[in-house]
Amino acid sequence: MSDYILEMRAITKEFPGVKALDNVSFQVRRGEIHCLVGENGAGKSTLMKVLSGVYPFGTFEGSILINGQPQQFRHVSDSEKQGIAIIYQELALFPELPIYENLFVGHEIMKGRIIDWKETKARAKGVLERVGLDLDPSMKIKDLGVGQRQLVEIAKALSRDAQILILDEPTAALNEDDSENLLNLLQELKGQGVTCILISHKLKEIVAVADTITVLRDGRVVTSLNARERKVTEQEIIKHMVGREIENIYPKRENVQIGDVLFEIKNWTVVDRTRNREILHNVNMQVRKGEIVGVAGLMGSGRTELALSIFGNVPGYQITSGELYLNGKQVQFRHPADAIKSGVAYVTEDRKLNGLVLIQDVKFNISLPALEKLVEGLVVNEHEEITMAEDYRRSFDIRTPSVKAKVGNLSGGNQQKASLAKWLFAEPSLLIMDEPTRGIDVGAKYEIYTLMNRLVAQGMSIIMISSELLEILGMSDRIYIMSEGTITGELDAQEATEEKIMAMATKTTEGVRE
Amino acid sequence: MKTADVTKKVGKGGLGAEIRSLLASNIRDYAMYVALVIIFIVFTIATDRLFISPRNLVNLVNQTGYVAVLAIGMTLILIIRHIDLSVGFVAGFLGAVAAILLMRGWNVWLVIPVVLLCGIAVGVYQGLLVTRIKVPAFVTTLAGMFIFRGLLSWVTAGTGTIIVRDRTFLQLSNGYIPDLPWGQNVNFHLLTLLLGIAMVGIFILGQFKQRQDLKRYNFPTTSPVIFVGKLVFFSAVILAVTWIMASYRGLPWTAVIVAIVLLIYNFILNKTRLGRHIYAIGGNPEAAELSGIKVRNVTFLVFASMGLMSALAGILYTSRLASATPTAGLGFELDAIASSYIGGVSVGGGVGRVTNTIVGALVIMSLTNGMNLLGVDISFQYVVKGIIFVLAVAFDVITRSKAKV
């Protein structure tokens, strides 16, 4: 028997234009808790998808060995058979079904050709006990708390004799007690011989439970630290996560002139009514004229929710307290239309999902939020529209055969420029940009940054939400750091470092509660 | 009728390549025209030219009228990714309301606006359910289908079929526009002919203006041969139809009503802010909302317009039959939805033109008309229409998935 229950050797996985994993080797000892850390986009999830067969054998280079035996997973079910179970951030449970059905779905206990419900319920009870849940197996998932659901997921994996349990951000949505409970369980399972791979951003938890810590950065393994031999500190992990040279991809800002306060929110608290959970707690924020304010934070820290709640689009959210000031005057946005009228624009995180109308052409998309500027009488003046769109095409260098080409046919970077043009046509004084350079290449990024600098030089203010620390550091005048729905820190560009931001972004707060 | 723009400039390949590229990018529209031509040819042969006799063509226009206005309203509903199953019985019920009011001696010029307002009220009711309470349109209008079917048989329960005798009302779907005073001396309908010629003039001027605009902004244009070919073809079709009408009894009022409705809706969809918003909502409702479009209000308006069109269809149908019957409106929703889809409305929403929907309605009603002439059993007619409908949608799905986005 090999010392390692799992070995991944020299894994390279490429997507068009990007090397997501570059010669990654990763070994997991039997019965350990192995933590995998890295910034967003470092390659953690890709690595786990390679392991579980989401990316089938042959779509990547390198080999996977389980107990020393080479494996060729063509489908998730192949890796399941080898005892690998992944528990995702978005839980894969059926809320309307009882616990016992959820536990055995896909692996039903049969008596001949029909399901043996009696045996199912009996076994469910046993499996639940193993994860320390004292619940009636007939309860529906929707009636459980997030922490309990997480445990049911683990129970489900255990019921399938999982040998290697992969947990992707299991405590992201949990409160302190539930998180601790879950971590204790992992250690208990370790005692029973179950191996765990834990992906987490919460470094405090990692140093508490990890036997080994592997740090990924830009698709490569930076280091593998043995936490059993010596104590590993959070600072040490952070250093490995971010330790790289800042390449000069951020254009210089010239004659920065920062003016009066343009925008301010005070005590901004938002509740998600559908889940009855606070998603933003007591957020205070200020933006000055001509300023780029970076909002950093990990996924799920409430950045997008903050933007949407400011912009007046709150599907299922309720702003329970807080005031919004624009130019010193208190305002309320009930609909994005109100925000747009007051000069606020929001470039969404996912331009394909909710940013652009892909089946329509470039000019249609650009004119959409401020169409009234082109209306004469009743009629949209198409000549003016074309002239306007052509202007943006030239000044932003949107590469398209014509402004009558469908936006869906443009490349990511050009789509992003079109979304930017769309919002600038509305002449905002405050531009909120959510992940402004996600999924676009370096060249297009540089162009977007240059544009941003041009806009603030003209007196516009920008709130830039980003997961990329370098972008935050390279572009912002001031930085707010969010974690778990609260602002955990505010830094000036001069004093900010990646380490400081990371430390604040991974801080556990007692801000939002269930 | 404007064909979609060619996306690529075809410089080197010559005429053949340009035609191929036009075919590839407009295959949907062309398929519809080809289907219409085939239907016309087949029925003309099968009925020994009875099908294209002026009398029958006028008949076809009058039959298509009520379906056409329903289909125009339905096109908007489908573009914004909803559906309305209630339109048939709403039309039937409101047609009966018109008949009853006329029977009670109301003036026809009062009856028509009252019934149209009732239609808007129905649309408002369904629109409120869909947008405020968020009952899915499918459920809201399925329920509406039952409710208005019930109401229709209730109001006609005592009387059975209600005969309409008001001459003005009957003119709507059976009459013709009056001729000019000096048209008496010729053996054709002068005003109809003049209108036809004017239409050709407007069409040609419009096309030239459009082409000039394209050139002005350096957008690709079709080659002169294709452009002139298109002008000649459509002008010939308009003139031929005009001549047939003029040599019979002139332009039917139904055609005038449909044309006005078509012009208004086409204007709204293509020229106004509301039209842009409708297409944006259909293309990506989330993006539309985040662009400041009040999706709820627009959706509500579209349902209200559907109610109005249902009322108009009810009036036209009652006028056509000169009576209101307890089963009026049965299956109209299918004809309306099928017309829209055959006319190129995308199943995914966001795409569709009312001008093409009218052609779609002609396809559906030519089938009905032709099969009626041939004496095809009504049950078999349903089967044929169902097959054509599903084929049209399948064709749409296939061509769109090939074109991607």
mmCIF file with all atom_site columns, C-alpha atoms in Angstrom, chain A residues 314-399:
data_model
loop_
_atom_site.group_PDB
_atom_site.id
_atom_site.type_symbol
_atom_site.label_atom_id
_atom_site.label_alt_id
_atom_site.label_comp_id
_atom_site.label_asym_id
_atom_site.label_entity_id
_atom_site.label_seq_id
_atom_site.pdbx_PDB_ins_code
_atom_site.Cartn_x
_atom_site.Cartn_y
_atom_site.Cartn_z
_atom_site.occupancy
_atom_site.B_iso_or_equiv
_atom_site.pdbx_formal_charge
_atom_site.auth_seq_id
_atom_site.auth_comp_id
_atom_site.auth_asym_id
_atom_site.auth_atom_id
_atom_site.pdbx_PDB_model_num
ATOM 1  C CA . VAL A 1 314 ? -33.117 44.112 -4.713  1.00 0.00 ? 314 VAL A CA 1
ATOM 2  C CA . PRO A 1 315 ? -34.745 40.846 -5.713  1.00 0.00 ? 315 PRO A CA 1
ATOM 3  C CA . GLY A 1 316 ? -35.816 39.411 -2.379  1.00 0.00 ? 316 GLY A CA 1
ATOM 4  C CA . TYR A 1 317 ? -33.562 41.760 -0.406  1.00 0.00 ? 317 TYR A CA 1
ATOM 5  C CA . GLN A 1 318 ? -34.789 44.340 2.005   1.00 0.00 ? 318 GLN A CA 1
ATOM 6  C CA . ILE A 1 319 ? -32.806 47.323 3.140   1.00 0.00 ? 319 ILE A CA 1
ATOM 7  C CA . THR A 1 320 ? -33.674 47.275 6.814   1.00 0.00 ? 320 THR A CA 1
ATOM 8  C CA . SER A 1 321 ? -31.670 50.307 7.797   1.00 0.00 ? 321 SER A CA 1
ATOM 9  C CA . GLY A 1 322 ? -29.296 52.807 6.322   1.00 0.00 ? 322 GLY A CA 1
ATOM 10 C CA . GLU A 1 323 ? -29.171 56.048 4.408   1.00 0.00 ? 323 GLU A CA 1
ATOM 11 C CA . LEU A 1 324 ? -27.800 56.863 0.996   1.00 0.00 ? 324 LEU A CA 1
ATOM 12 C CA . TYR A 1 325 ? -26.477 60.337 0.201   1.00 0.00 ? 325 TYR A CA 1
ATOM 13 C CA . LEU A 1 326 ? -25.625 61.723 -3.189  1.00 0.00 ? 326 LEU A CA 1
ATOM 14 C CA . ASN A 1 327 ? -24.011 65.160 -3.265  1.00 0.00 ? 327 ASN A CA 1
ATOM 15 C CA . GLY A 1 328 ? -25.009 65.580 0.355   1.00 0.00 ? 328 GLY A CA 1
ATOM 16 C CA . LYS A 1 329 ? -28.692 64.947 -0.350  1.00 0.00 ? 329 LYS A CA 1
ATOM 17 C CA . GLN A 1 330 ? -30.425 61.856 0.956   1.00 0.00 ? 330 GLN A CA 1
ATOM 18 C CA . VAL A 1 331 ? -31.930 59.761 -1.830  1.00 0.00 ? 331 VAL A CA 1
ATOM 19 C CA . GLN A 1 332 ? -33.710 56.453 -2.227  1.00 0.00 ? 332 GLN A CA 1
ATOM 20 C CA . PHE A 1 333 ? -33.559 54.225 -5.267  1.00 0.00 ? 333 PHE A CA 1
ATOM 21 C CA . ARG A 1 334 ? -36.571 51.976 -5.651  1.00 0.00 ? 334 ARG A CA 1
ATOM 22 C CA . HIS A 1 335 ? -35.596 50.797 -9.091  1.00 0.00 ? 335 HIS A CA 1
ATOM 23 C CA . PRO A 1 336 ? -32.402 50.953 -11.191 1.00 0.00 ? 336 PRO A CA 1
ATOM 24 C CA . ALA A 1 337 ? -34.242 53.592 -13.255 1.00 0.00 ? 337 ALA A CA 1
ATOM 25 C CA . ASP A 1 338 ? -34.110 55.929 -10.223 1.00 0.00 ? 338 ASP A CA 1
ATOM 26 C CA . ALA A 1 339 ? -30.411 55.289 -9.743  1.00 0.00 ? 339 ALA A CA 1
ATOM 27 C CA . ILE A 1 340 ? -29.670 55.933 -13.411 1.00 0.00 ? 340 ILE A CA 1
ATOM 28 C CA . LYS A 1 341 ? -31.632 59.183 -13.304 1.00 0.00 ? 341 LYS A CA 1
ATOM 29 C CA . SER A 1 342 ? -29.577 60.294 -10.309 1.00 0.00 ? 342 SER A CA 1
ATOM 30 C CA . GLY A 1 343 ? -26.366 59.548 -12.162 1.00 0.00 ? 343 GLY A CA 1
ATOM 31 C CA . VAL A 1 344 ? -25.393 56.140 -10.799 1.00 0.00 ? 344 VAL A CA 1
ATOM 32 C CA . ALA A 1 345 ? -24.422 53.338 -13.167 1.00 0.00 ? 345 ALA A CA 1
ATOM 33 C CA . TYR A 1 346 ? -23.640 49.711 -12.464 1.00 0.00 ? 346 TYR A CA 1
ATOM 34 C CA . VAL A 1 347 ? -21.523 47.563 -14.767 1.00 0.00 ? 347 VAL A CA 1
ATOM 35 C CA . THR A 1 348 ? -22.484 44.050 -13.713 1.00 0.00 ? 348 THR A CA 1
ATOM 36 C CA . GLU A 1 349 ? -20.179 41.254 -12.695 1.00 0.00 ? 349 GLU A CA 1
ATOM 37 C CA . ASP A 1 350 ? -21.449 38.906 -15.399 1.00 0.00 ? 350 ASP A CA 1
ATOM 38 C CA . ARG A 1 351 ? -21.961 40.815 -18.627 1.00 0.00 ? 351 ARG A CA 1
ATOM 39 C CA . LYS A 1 352 ? -23.533 37.825 -20.363 1.00 0.00 ? 352 LYS A CA 1
ATOM 40 C CA . LEU A 1 353 ? -25.957 36.990 -17.581 1.00 0.00 ? 353 LEU A CA 1
ATOM 41 C CA . ASN A 1 354 ? -27.321 40.420 -16.740 1.00 0.00 ? 354 ASN A CA 1
ATOM 42 C CA . GLY A 1 355 ? -25.194 43.019 -18.452 1.00 0.00 ? 355 GLY A CA 1
ATOM 43 C CA . LEU A 1 356 ? -25.884 42.884 -22.175 1.00 0.00 ? 356 LEU A CA 1
ATOM 44 C CA . VAL A 1 357 ? -28.684 41.789 -24.475 1.00 0.00 ? 357 VAL A CA 1
ATOM 45 C CA . LEU A 1 358 ? -26.531 39.414 -26.484 1.00 0.00 ? 358 LEU A CA 1
ATOM 46 C CA . ILE A 1 359 ? -28.973 38.858 -29.339 1.00 0.00 ? 359 ILE A CA 1
ATOM 47 C CA . GLN A 1 360 ? -29.125 42.588 -30.040 1.00 0.00 ? 360 GLN A CA 1
ATOM 48 C CA . ASP A 1 361 ? -26.551 44.727 -31.793 1.00 0.00 ? 361 ASP A CA 1
ATOM 49 C CA . VAL A 1 362 ? -23.896 47.004 -30.345 1.00 0.00 ? 362 VAL A CA 1
ATOM 50 C CA . LYS A 1 363 ? -25.805 50.261 -30.789 1.00 0.00 ? 363 LYS A CA 1
ATOM 51 C CA . PHE A 1 364 ? -28.977 48.820 -29.272 1.00 0.00 ? 364 PHE A CA 1
ATOM 52 C CA . ASN A 1 365 ? -27.041 47.848 -26.156 1.00 0.00 ? 365 ASN A CA 1
ATOM 53 C CA . ILE A 1 366 ? -25.170 51.103 -25.817 1.00 0.00 ? 366 ILE A CA 1
ATOM 54 C CA . SER A 1 367 ? -28.268 53.272 -26.124 1.00 0.00 ? 367 SER A CA 1
ATOM 55 C CA . LEU A 1 368 ? -30.460 51.157 -23.819 1.00 0.00 ? 368 LEU A CA 1
ATOM 56 C CA . PRO A 1 369 ? -30.075 52.823 -20.389 1.00 0.00 ? 369 PRO A CA 1
ATOM 57 C CA . ALA A 1 370 ? -30.386 56.381 -21.702 1.00 0.00 ? 370 ALA A CA 1
ATOM 58 C CA . LEU A 1 371 ? -32.594 55.931 -24.723 1.00 0.00 ? 371 LEU A CA 1
ATOM 59 C CA . GLU A 1 372 ? -34.552 59.080 -23.882 1.00 0.00 ? 372 GLU A CA 1
ATOM 60 C CA . LYS A 1 373 ? -31.523 61.098 -24.982 1.00 0.00 ? 373 LYS A CA 1
ATOM 61 C CA . LEU A 1 374 ? -32.143 59.907 -28.529 1.00 0.00 ? 374 LEU A CA 1
ATOM 62 C CA . VAL A 1 375 ? -35.913 60.264 -28.573 1.00 0.00 ? 375 VAL A CA 1
ATOM 63 C CA . GLU A 1 376 ? -37.466 63.055 -30.601 1.00 0.00 ? 376 GLU A CA 1
ATOM 64 C CA . GLY A 1 377 ? -41.193 63.206 -30.143 1.00 0.00 ? 377 GLY A CA 1
ATOM 65 C CA . LEU A 1 378 ? -41.956 59.514 -30.018 1.00 0.00 ? 378 LEU A CA 1
ATOM 66 C CA . VAL A 1 379 ? -39.269 58.237 -32.291 1.00 0.00 ? 379 VAL A CA 1
ATOM 67 C CA . VAL A 1 380 ? -35.800 56.975 -31.444 1.00 0.00 ? 380 VAL A CA 1
ATOM 68 C CA . ASN A 1 381 ? -33.488 58.852 -33.795 1.00 0.00 ? 381 ASN A CA 1
ATOM 69 C CA . GLU A 1 382 ? -31.520 56.057 -35.366 1.00 0.00 ? 382 GLU A CA 1
ATOM 70 C CA . HIS A 1 383 ? -29.095 58.384 -37.105 1.00 0.00 ? 383 HIS A CA 1
ATOM 71 C CA . GLU A 1 384 ? -28.039 59.945 -33.849 1.00 0.00 ? 384 GLU A CA 1
ATOM 72 C CA . GLU A 1 385 ? -27.883 56.488 -32.317 1.00 0.00 ? 385 GLU A CA 1
ATOM 73 C CA . ILE A 1 386 ? -25.512 55.243 -34.979 1.00 0.00 ? 386 ILE A CA 1
ATOM 74 C CA . THR A 1 387 ? -23.359 58.369 -34.755 1.00 0.00 ? 387 THR A CA 1
ATOM 75 C CA . MET A 1 388 ? -23.187 58.039 -30.982 1.00 0.00 ? 388 MET A CA 1
ATOM 76 C CA . ALA A 1 389 ? -22.354 54.327 -31.137 1.00 0.00 ? 389 ALA A CA 1
ATOM 77 C CA . GLU A 1 390 ? -19.705 54.966 -33.770 1.00 0.00 ? 390 GLU A CA 1
ATOM 78 C CA . ASP A 1 391 ? -18.117 57.560 -31.479 1.00 0.00 ? 391 ASP A CA 1
ATOM 79 C CA . TYR A 1 392 ? -17.849 55.042 -28.673 1.00 0.00 ? 392 TYR A CA 1
ATOM 80 C CA . ARG A 1 393 ? -16.587 52.396 -31.068 1.00 0.00 ? 393 ARG A CA 1
ATOM 81 C CA . ARG A 1 394 ? -13.743 54.678 -32.099 1.00 0.00 ? 394 ARG A CA 1
ATOM 82 C CA . SER A 1 395 ? -12.854 56.195 -28.757 1.00 0.00 ? 395 SER A CA 1
ATOM 83 C CA . PHE A 1 396 ? -13.031 52.866 -26.863 1.00 0.00 ? 396 PHE A CA 1
ATOM 84 C CA . ASP A 1 397 ? -11.644 50.873 -29.776 1.00 0.00 ? 397 ASP A CA 1
ATOM 85 C CA . ILE A 1 398 ? -14.479 48.339 -29.641 1.00 0.00 ? 398 ILE A CA 1
ATOM 86 C CA . ARG A 1 399 ? -13.431 45.843 -32.254 1.00 0.00 ? 399 ARG A CA 1
#
